[in-house]
Amino acid sequence: MNPYLHLMPEVREALAAGKPVVALESTIISHGMPYPENLNMAKHVETIIREAGAIPATIAIINGIIKVGLDDDDLLLLSKSQDIMKVSKRDLGYVLSKQQHGATTVSATMLIAAMAGISVFATGGIGGVHRNAPETFDISRDLEELAQVEVCVVCAGAKSILDLGLTLEFLETKGVEIIGYQTNELPAFYTRTSGHQLDLRLDSAAEIARLMQAKWSLGLTGGIVVANPIPAAHEMDADFINHLIDQATAAAGKQDIKGKALTPFLLSWIKENSKGASLKANLELMFANARLAADIAVAHSKL
Ligand code: PSU
Ligand code: MN
């Protein structure tokens, strides 16, 4: 195996035995949530996956080594340190060569999961086409990885910090299915609905596992997005959150925030100005996604 890539023994053994494994990203830990909620989230998500019968594999770069499966010290470092680089595909070679630490985005996590042989990945929200992308060209690398890498990504849709309509169009062009899980509508992360209809819907983990098998048996490249709406009990008020998102987007424009800093800026602005309500929603949807991803991995391992 590649000397830069280190699989935790438990993960390596599970994969060799054909047991279910779920990959997890680390940008959500280092750049998506404050300490200590991020650390508690990272640990609780792993517990949920274990309880559902799968092995968790949180992915990050520690001292220039890609680790698939992290220990408590790694999670603490990623949660607390202020200088963990946010690593997308274009940053991977750099951070390895400099022997630095890195938190992986959906893009980098998908690439690494595929290298390790993991086909199910749970996250909160995927990146997408930003609202003013026609001028800024700001389209997340996540979408290109979804177009190219064979991993099923379970998320709560995408935040309306993005242009959700353009994001759907982009994914359609790239041949990536977005499956509504028990819904006909794209969920908007904090809310169960977005006003954007989805063309494809599945209602069970077993059906999603069969779709993975069918698509990839043909050699069709690319990932699958499973959009799992936030549990109804934890959904935010749409007017409240959308107003905050508009204000956050305006603040980013005024301060000229762009590039890789934009998404973390918007997330932390919304968290600060919702008095923690957005963080609570973020945690709950992440737990639900971990549970569904584990169920999909278990179902896929039985095919
Ligand atoms: N969207 C969220 N929460 C997140 C992210 C996106 O609702 O934490 C993170 C993910 O790691 C995602 C990355 O892959 O931000 C996308 O960053 P960018 O928009 O710079 O491509
Ligand atoms: Mn971007």
mmCIF file of N, CA and C in Angstrom, residues 73-178:
data_model
loop_
_atom_site.group_PDB
_atom_site.id
_atom_site.type_symbol
_atom_site.label_atom_id
_atom_site.label_comp_id
_atom_site.label_asym_id
_atom_site.label_seq_id
_atom_site.Cartn_x
_atom_site.Cartn_y
_atom_site.Cartn_z
ATOM 1 N N ASP A 73 -6.347 10.884 20.499
ATOM 2 C CA ASP A 73 -5.398 11.998 20.412
ATOM 3 C C ASP A 73 -5.562 12.751 19.094
ATOM 4 N N ASP A 74 -5.771 11.998 18.008
ATOM 5 C CA ASP A 74 -5.977 12.639 16.699
ATOM 6 C C ASP A 74 -7.231 13.504 16.731
ATOM 7 N N LEU A 75 -8.308 12.964 17.289
ATOM 8 C CA LEU A 75 -9.580 13.708 17.321
ATOM 9 C C LEU A 75 -9.442 14.969 18.166
ATOM 10 N N LEU A 76 -8.711 14.860 19.273
ATOM 11 C CA LEU A 76 -8.512 16.035 20.138
ATOM 12 C C LEU A 76 -7.722 17.113 19.388
ATOM 13 N N LEU A 77 -6.668 16.689 18.700
ATOM 14 C CA LEU A 77 -5.854 17.635 17.931
ATOM 15 C C LEU A 77 -6.699 18.358 16.874
ATOM 16 N N LEU A 78 -7.468 17.583 16.133
ATOM 17 C CA LEU A 78 -8.288 18.175 15.058
ATOM 18 C C LEU A 78 -9.362 19.105 15.619
ATOM 19 N N SER A 79 -9.853 18.787 16.820
ATOM 20 C CA SER A 79 -10.930 19.581 17.419
ATOM 21 C C SER A 79 -10.423 20.896 17.982
ATOM 22 N N LYS A 80 -9.187 20.849 18.553
ATOM 23 C CA LYS A 80 -8.707 21.997 19.341
ATOM 24 C C LYS A 80 -7.762 22.925 18.594
ATOM 25 N N SER A 81 -6.909 22.349 17.774
ATOM 26 C CA SER A 81 -5.852 23.154 17.165
ATOM 27 C C SER A 81 -6.439 24.193 16.212
ATOM 28 N N GLN A 82 -5.858 25.370 16.218
ATOM 29 C CA GLN A 82 -6.341 26.451 15.369
ATOM 30 C C GLN A 82 -5.680 26.438 13.992
ATOM 31 N N ASP A 83 -4.607 25.645 13.846
ATOM 32 C CA ASP A 83 -3.954 25.695 12.527
ATOM 33 C C ASP A 83 -3.935 24.332 11.822
ATOM 34 N N ILE A 84 -5.129 23.792 11.677
ATOM 35 C CA ILE A 84 -5.295 22.587 10.866
ATOM 36 C C ILE A 84 -5.747 23.058 9.485
ATOM 37 N N MET A 85 -5.012 22.676 8.472
ATOM 38 C CA MET A 85 -5.358 23.116 7.116
ATOM 39 C C MET A 85 -6.625 22.415 6.617
ATOM 40 N N LYS A 86 -7.475 23.165 5.955
ATOM 41 C CA LYS A 86 -8.652 22.586 5.289
ATOM 42 C C LYS A 86 -8.172 22.020 3.947
ATOM 43 N N VAL A 87 -8.268 20.703 3.791
ATOM 44 C CA VAL A 87 -7.633 20.044 2.647
ATOM 45 C C VAL A 87 -8.666 19.493 1.667
ATOM 46 N N SER A 88 -8.662 20.074 0.498
ATOM 47 C CA SER A 88 -9.431 19.577 -0.634
ATOM 48 C C SER A 88 -8.447 18.865 -1.571
ATOM 49 N N LYS A 89 -8.920 18.360 -2.693
ATOM 50 C CA LYS A 89 -8.019 17.599 -3.560
ATOM 51 C C LYS A 89 -6.729 18.356 -3.879
ATOM 52 N N ARG A 90 -6.868 19.630 -4.230
ATOM 53 C CA ARG A 90 -5.673 20.348 -4.701
ATOM 54 C C ARG A 90 -4.643 20.583 -3.592
ATOM 55 N N ASP A 91 -5.016 20.392 -2.306
ATOM 56 C CA ASP A 91 -4.095 20.615 -1.195
ATOM 57 C C ASP A 91 -3.392 19.337 -0.721
ATOM 58 N N LEU A 92 -3.846 18.175 -1.208
ATOM 59 C CA LEU A 92 -3.387 16.903 -0.633
ATOM 60 C C LEU A 92 -1.870 16.703 -0.757
ATOM 61 N N GLY A 93 -1.350 16.854 -1.962
ATOM 62 C CA GLY A 93 0.086 16.637 -2.172
ATOM 63 C C GLY A 93 0.919 17.581 -1.335
ATOM 64 N N TYR A 94 0.482 18.825 -1.249
ATOM 65 C CA TYR A 94 1.213 19.840 -0.472
ATOM 66 C C TYR A 94 1.320 19.457 0.994
ATOM 67 N N VAL A 95 0.179 19.116 1.594
ATOM 68 C CA VAL A 95 0.170 18.878 3.040
ATOM 69 C C VAL A 95 0.935 17.593 3.381
ATOM 70 N N LEU A 96 0.929 16.625 2.484
ATOM 71 C CA LEU A 96 1.727 15.407 2.714
ATOM 72 C C LEU A 96 3.216 15.728 2.618
ATOM 73 N N SER A 97 3.579 16.481 1.592
ATOM 74 C CA SER A 97 5.001 16.767 1.374
ATOM 75 C C SER A 97 5.569 17.636 2.490
ATOM 76 N N LYS A 98 4.731 18.474 3.105
ATOM 77 C CA LYS A 98 5.191 19.350 4.194
ATOM 78 C C LYS A 98 5.035 18.686 5.563
ATOM 79 N N GLN A 99 4.526 17.470 5.592
ATOM 80 C CA GLN A 99 4.305 16.713 6.842
ATOM 81 C C GLN A 99 3.463 17.499 7.842
ATOM 82 N N GLN A 100 2.427 18.145 7.310
ATOM 83 C CA GLN A 100 1.537 18.925 8.166
ATOM 84 C C GLN A 100 0.285 18.127 8.517
ATOM 85 N N HIS A 101 -0.577 18.775 9.312
ATOM 86 C CA HIS A 101 -1.886 18.205 9.609
ATOM 87 C C HIS A 101 -2.899 18.761 8.617
ATOM 88 N N GLY A 102 -3.932 17.978 8.351
ATOM 89 C CA GLY A 102 -4.980 18.474 7.467
ATOM 90 C C GLY A 102 -6.329 17.855 7.805
ATOM 91 N N ALA A 103 -7.361 18.684 7.705
ATOM 92 C CA ALA A 103 -8.737 18.204 7.851
ATOM 93 C C ALA A 103 -9.302 18.065 6.449
ATOM 94 N N THR A 104 -9.864 16.903 6.143
ATOM 95 C CA THR A 104 -10.281 16.630 4.771
ATOM 96 C C THR A 104 -11.731 17.052 4.524
ATOM 97 N N THR A 105 -11.957 17.701 3.397
ATOM 98 C CA THR A 105 -13.310 18.070 2.952
ATOM 99 C C THR A 105 -14.002 16.827 2.372
ATOM 100 N N VAL A 106 -15.215 17.011 1.932
ATOM 101 C CA VAL A 106 -15.925 15.922 1.251
ATOM 102 C C VAL A 106 -15.096 15.444 0.055
ATOM 103 N N SER A 107 -14.544 16.389 -0.681
ATOM 104 C CA SER A 107 -13.741 16.039 -1.865
ATOM 105 C C SER A 107 -12.562 15.127 -1.502
ATOM 106 N N ALA A 108 -11.720 15.586 -0.578
ATOM 107 C CA ALA A 108 -10.529 14.797 -0.223
ATOM 108 C C ALA A 108 -10.929 13.501 0.477
ATOM 109 N N THR A 109 -11.978 13.556 1.288
ATOM 110 C CA THR A 109 -12.401 12.342 2.006
ATOM 111 C C THR A 109 -12.895 11.276 1.031
ATOM 112 N N MET A 110 -13.629 11.703 -0.006
ATOM 113 C CA MET A 110 -14.083 10.734 -1.015
ATOM 114 C C MET A 110 -12.902 10.056 -1.698
ATOM 115 N N LEU A 111 -11.922 10.861 -2.091
ATOM 116 C CA LEU A 111 -10.746 10.299 -2.777
ATOM 117 C C LEU A 111 -10.047 9.270 -1.904
ATOM 118 N N ILE A 112 -9.883 9.616 -0.629
ATOM 119 C CA ILE A 112 -9.149 8.731 0.292
ATOM 120 C C ILE A 112 -9.984 7.490 0.604
ATOM 121 N N ALA A 113 -11.278 7.668 0.799
ATOM 122 C CA ALA A 113 -12.145 6.513 1.062
ATOM 123 C C ALA A 113 -12.028 5.513 -0.091
ATOM 124 N N ALA A 114 -12.057 6.033 -1.315
ATOM 125 C CA ALA A 114 -11.962 5.143 -2.478
ATOM 126 C C ALA A 114 -10.608 4.434 -2.524
ATOM 127 N N MET A 115 -9.529 5.156 -2.190
ATOM 128 C CA MET A 115 -8.195 4.512 -2.151
ATOM 129 C C MET A 115 -8.188 3.368 -1.140
ATOM 130 N N ALA A 116 -8.891 3.571 -0.022
ATOM 131 C CA ALA A 116 -8.899 2.563 1.045
ATOM 132 C C ALA A 116 -9.870 1.426 0.749
ATOM 133 N N GLY A 117 -10.803 1.656 -0.176
ATOM 134 C CA GLY A 117 -11.802 0.629 -0.485
ATOM 135 C C GLY A 117 -13.093 0.772 0.305
ATOM 136 N N ILE A 118 -13.379 1.984 0.767
ATOM 137 C CA ILE A 118 -14.617 2.242 1.528
ATOM 138 C C ILE A 118 -15.630 2.874 0.582
ATOM 139 N N SER A 119 -16.860 2.368 0.575
ATOM 140 C CA SER A 119 -17.815 2.887 -0.413
ATOM 141 C C SER A 119 -18.993 3.659 0.180
ATOM 142 N N VAL A 120 -19.031 3.848 1.492
ATOM 143 C CA VAL A 120 -20.097 4.662 2.094
ATOM 144 C C VAL A 120 -19.466 5.709 3.004
ATOM 145 N N PHE A 121 -19.980 6.920 2.939
ATOM 146 C CA PHE A 121 -19.381 8.073 3.626
ATOM 147 C C PHE A 121 -20.515 8.943 4.169
ATOM 148 N N ALA A 122 -20.443 9.271 5.458
ATOM 149 C CA ALA A 122 -21.461 10.147 6.067
ATOM 150 C C ALA A 122 -20.886 11.527 6.335
ATOM 151 N N THR A 123 -21.634 12.551 5.949
ATOM 152 C CA THR A 123 -21.231 13.927 6.242
ATOM 153 C C THR A 123 -22.473 14.727 6.633
ATOM 154 N N GLY A 124 -22.285 16.038 6.861
ATOM 155 C CA GLY A 124 -23.430 16.890 7.174
ATOM 156 C C GLY A 124 -24.037 17.420 5.891
ATOM 157 N N GLY A 125 -23.308 18.328 5.263
ATOM 158 C CA GLY A 125 -23.775 18.890 3.994
ATOM 159 C C GLY A 125 -22.645 18.884 2.986
ATOM 160 N N ILE A 126 -22.974 18.679 1.724
ATOM 161 C CA ILE A 126 -21.943 18.746 0.676
ATOM 162 C C ILE A 126 -21.762 20.200 0.235
ATOM 163 N N GLY A 127 -20.591 20.486 -0.307
ATOM 164 C CA GLY A 127 -20.381 21.767 -0.963
ATOM 165 C C GLY A 127 -21.128 21.785 -2.286
ATOM 166 N N GLY A 128 -21.212 22.959 -2.900
ATOM 167 C CA GLY A 128 -21.932 23.036 -4.160
ATOM 168 C C GLY A 128 -21.608 24.308 -4.923
ATOM 169 N N VAL A 129 -22.541 24.709 -5.746
ATOM 170 C CA VAL A 129 -22.375 25.926 -6.544
ATOM 171 C C VAL A 129 -22.789 27.112 -5.671
ATOM 172 N N HIS A 130 -21.893 28.037 -5.452
ATOM 173 C CA HIS A 130 -22.217 29.192 -4.597
ATOM 174 C C HIS A 130 -23.170 30.150 -5.311
ATOM 175 N N ARG A 131 -23.849 30.952 -4.501
ATOM 176 C CA ARG A 131 -24.941 31.775 -5.018
ATOM 177 C C ARG A 131 -24.515 32.709 -6.143
ATOM 178 N N ASN A 132 -23.318 33.271 -6.033
ATOM 179 C CA ASN A 132 -22.881 34.205 -7.070
ATOM 180 C C ASN A 132 -21.842 33.567 -7.999
ATOM 181 N N ALA A 133 -21.923 32.248 -8.132
ATOM 182 C CA ALA A 133 -20.931 31.528 -8.943
ATOM 183 C C ALA A 133 -20.813 32.032 -10.385
ATOM 184 N N PRO A 134 -21.893 32.505 -11.008
ATOM 185 C CA PRO A 134 -21.720 33.006 -12.372
ATOM 186 C C PRO A 134 -20.676 34.130 -12.466
ATOM 187 N N GLU A 135 -20.470 34.878 -11.374
ATOM 188 C CA GLU A 135 -19.401 35.904 -11.381
ATOM 189 C C GLU A 135 -18.104 35.380 -10.772
ATOM 190 N N THR A 136 -18.211 34.636 -9.653
ATOM 191 C CA THR A 136 -17.001 34.261 -8.900
ATOM 192 C C THR A 136 -16.384 32.939 -9.347
ATOM 193 N N PHE A 137 -17.144 32.123 -10.083
ATOM 194 C CA PHE A 137 -16.720 30.762 -10.453
ATOM 195 C C PHE A 137 -16.575 29.872 -9.214
ATOM 196 N N ASP A 138 -17.163 30.229 -8.061
ATOM 197 C CA ASP A 138 -16.970 29.440 -6.848
ATOM 198 C C ASP A 138 -17.904 28.226 -6.850
ATOM 199 N N ILE A 139 -17.361 27.121 -7.307
ATOM 200 C CA ILE A 139 -18.067 25.836 -7.322
ATOM 201 C C ILE A 139 -17.200 24.858 -6.552
ATOM 202 N N SER A 140 -17.777 24.241 -5.518
ATOM 203 C CA SER A 140 -16.978 23.364 -4.659
ATOM 204 C C SER A 140 -16.374 22.208 -5.439
ATOM 205 N N ARG A 141 -15.144 21.896 -5.107
ATOM 206 C CA ARG A 141 -14.487 20.699 -5.653
ATOM 207 C C ARG A 141 -15.272 19.424 -5.322
ATOM 208 N N ASP A 142 -16.073 19.487 -4.256
ATOM 209 C CA ASP A 142 -16.882 18.308 -3.885
ATOM 210 C C ASP A 142 -17.670 17.780 -5.086
ATOM 211 N N LEU A 143 -18.172 18.679 -5.911
ATOM 212 C CA LEU A 143 -19.041 18.244 -7.009
ATOM 213 C C LEU A 143 -18.256 17.470 -8.066
ATOM 214 N N GLU A 144 -17.013 17.887 -8.320
ATOM 215 C CA GLU A 144 -16.179 17.146 -9.288
ATOM 216 C C GLU A 144 -15.829 15.762 -8.754
ATOM 217 N N GLU A 145 -15.578 15.696 -7.453
ATOM 218 C CA GLU A 145 -15.264 14.363 -6.888
ATOM 219 C C GLU A 145 -16.486 13.466 -6.965
ATOM 220 N N LEU A 146 -17.661 14.042 -6.704
ATOM 221 C CA LEU A 146 -18.889 13.252 -6.829
ATOM 222 C C LEU A 146 -19.039 12.737 -8.254
ATOM 223 N N ALA A 147 -18.578 13.515 -9.203
ATOM 224 C CA ALA A 147 -18.679 13.103 -10.600
ATOM 225 C C ALA A 147 -17.716 11.971 -10.946
ATOM 226 N N GLN A 148 -16.651 11.838 -10.157
ATOM 227 C CA GLN A 148 -15.563 10.936 -10.572
ATOM 228 C C GLN A 148 -15.304 9.739 -9.680
ATOM 229 N N VAL A 149 -15.692 9.816 -8.408
ATOM 230 C CA VAL A 149 -15.220 8.824 -7.428
ATOM 231 C C VAL A 149 -16.379 7.975 -6.916
ATOM 232 N N GLU A 150 -16.170 6.668 -6.874
ATOM 233 C CA GLU A 150 -17.248 5.720 -6.547
ATOM 234 C C GLU A 150 -17.468 5.596 -5.050
ATOM 235 N N VAL A 151 -18.112 6.576 -4.484
ATOM 236 C CA VAL A 151 -18.463 6.554 -3.061
ATOM 237 C C VAL A 151 -19.889 7.074 -2.923
ATOM 238 N N CYS A 152 -20.652 6.438 -2.038
ATOM 239 C CA CYS A 152 -22.020 6.882 -1.743
ATOM 240 C C CYS A 152 -21.958 7.835 -0.552
ATOM 241 N N VAL A 153 -22.359 9.083 -0.762
ATOM 242 C CA VAL A 153 -22.235 10.126 0.259
ATOM 243 C C VAL A 153 -23.610 10.439 0.847
ATOM 244 N N VAL A 154 -23.745 10.201 2.140
ATOM 245 C CA VAL A 154 -25.005 10.486 2.833
ATOM 246 C C VAL A 154 -24.906 11.853 3.477
ATOM 247 N N CYS A 155 -25.827 12.754 3.130
ATOM 248 C CA CYS A 155 -25.797 14.120 3.647
ATOM 249 C C CYS A 155 -27.226 14.581 3.906
ATOM 250 N N ALA A 156 -27.357 15.782 4.478
ATOM 251 C CA ALA A 156 -28.694 16.343 4.728
ATOM 252 C C ALA A 156 -29.042 17.353 3.639
ATOM 253 N N GLY A 157 -28.591 17.067 2.420
ATOM 254 C CA GLY A 157 -28.770 17.988 1.311
ATOM 255 C C GLY A 157 -27.653 19.017 1.352
ATOM 256 N N ALA A 158 -27.960 20.236 0.983
ATOM 257 C CA ALA A 158 -26.946 21.293 1.003
ATOM 258 C C ALA A 158 -27.585 22.553 1.568
ATOM 259 N N LYS A 159 -26.732 23.365 2.193
ATOM 260 C CA LYS A 159 -27.233 24.604 2.801
ATOM 261 C C LYS A 159 -27.602 25.607 1.735
ATOM 262 N N SER A 160 -28.568 26.464 2.067
ATOM 263 C CA SER A 160 -28.898 27.491 1.081
ATOM 264 C C SER A 160 -27.926 28.672 1.142
ATOM 265 N N ILE A 161 -26.732 28.478 1.766
ATOM 266 C CA ILE A 161 -25.614 29.386 1.460
ATOM 267 C C ILE A 161 -25.219 29.172 -0.005
ATOM 268 N N LEU A 162 -25.671 28.023 -0.550
ATOM 269 C CA LEU A 162 -25.391 27.692 -1.945
ATOM 270 C C LEU A 162 -26.604 28.005 -2.800
ATOM 271 N N ASP A 163 -26.387 28.041 -4.112
ATOM 272 C CA ASP A 163 -27.508 28.096 -5.045
ATOM 273 C C ASP A 163 -27.926 26.642 -5.296
ATOM 274 N N LEU A 164 -29.008 26.230 -4.654
ATOM 275 C CA LEU A 164 -29.377 24.806 -4.702
ATOM 276 C C LEU A 164 -29.829 24.390 -6.101
ATOM 277 N N GLY A 165 -30.492 25.283 -6.811
ATOM 278 C CA GLY A 165 -30.926 24.967 -8.167
ATOM 279 C C GLY A 165 -29.742 24.732 -9.095
ATOM 280 N N LEU A 166 -28.748 25.614 -9.022
ATOM 281 C CA LEU A 166 -27.556 25.442 -9.873
ATOM 282 C C LEU A 166 -26.769 24.193 -9.460
ATOM 283 N N THR A 167 -26.752 23.902 -8.164
ATOM 284 C CA THR A 167 -26.057 22.700 -7.683
ATOM 285 C C THR A 167 -26.702 21.446 -8.272
ATOM 286 N N LEU A 168 -28.034 21.410 -8.301
ATOM 287 C CA LEU A 168 -28.729 20.253 -8.899
ATOM 288 C C LEU A 168 -28.435 20.155 -10.389
ATOM 289 N N GLU A 169 -28.431 21.287 -11.073
ATOM 290 C CA GLU A 169 -28.134 21.268 -12.514
ATOM 291 C C GLU A 169 -26.729 20.745 -12.789
ATOM 292 N N PHE A 170 -25.783 21.201 -11.961
ATOM 293 C CA PHE A 170 -24.392 20.789 -12.137
ATOM 294 C C PHE A 170 -24.268 19.275 -11.962
ATOM 295 N N LEU A 171 -24.909 18.753 -10.909
ATOM 296 C CA LEU A 171 -24.830 17.310 -10.653
ATOM 297 C C LEU A 171 -25.504 16.513 -11.757
ATOM 298 N N GLU A 172 -26.577 17.044 -12.306
ATOM 299 C CA GLU A 172 -27.240 16.338 -13.410
ATOM 300 C C GLU A 172 -26.310 16.259 -14.620
ATOM 301 N N THR A 173 -25.663 17.395 -14.914
ATOM 302 C CA THR A 173 -24.721 17.419 -16.050
ATOM 303 C C THR A 173 -23.607 16.404 -15.862
ATOM 304 N N LYS A 174 -23.142 16.273 -14.619
ATOM 305 C CA LYS A 174 -22.028 15.374 -14.323
ATOM 306 C C LYS A 174 -22.467 13.919 -14.160
ATOM 307 N N GLY A 175 -23.774 13.667 -14.236
ATOM 308 C CA GLY A 175 -24.248 12.283 -14.152
ATOM 309 C C GLY A 175 -24.273 11.725 -12.743
ATOM 310 N N VAL A 176 -24.472 12.595 -11.768
ATOM 311 C CA VAL A 176 -24.517 12.145 -10.370
ATOM 312 C C VAL A 176 -25.966 12.130 -9.903
ATOM 313 N N GLU A 177 -26.438 10.969 -9.434
ATOM 314 C CA GLU A 177 -27.798 10.920 -8.923
ATOM 315 C C GLU A 177 -27.871 11.499 -7.514
ATOM 316 N N ILE A 178 -28.915 12.276 -7.254
ATOM 317 C CA ILE A 178 -29.230 12.667 -5.872
ATOM 318 C C ILE A 178 -30.486 11.916 -5.516
#
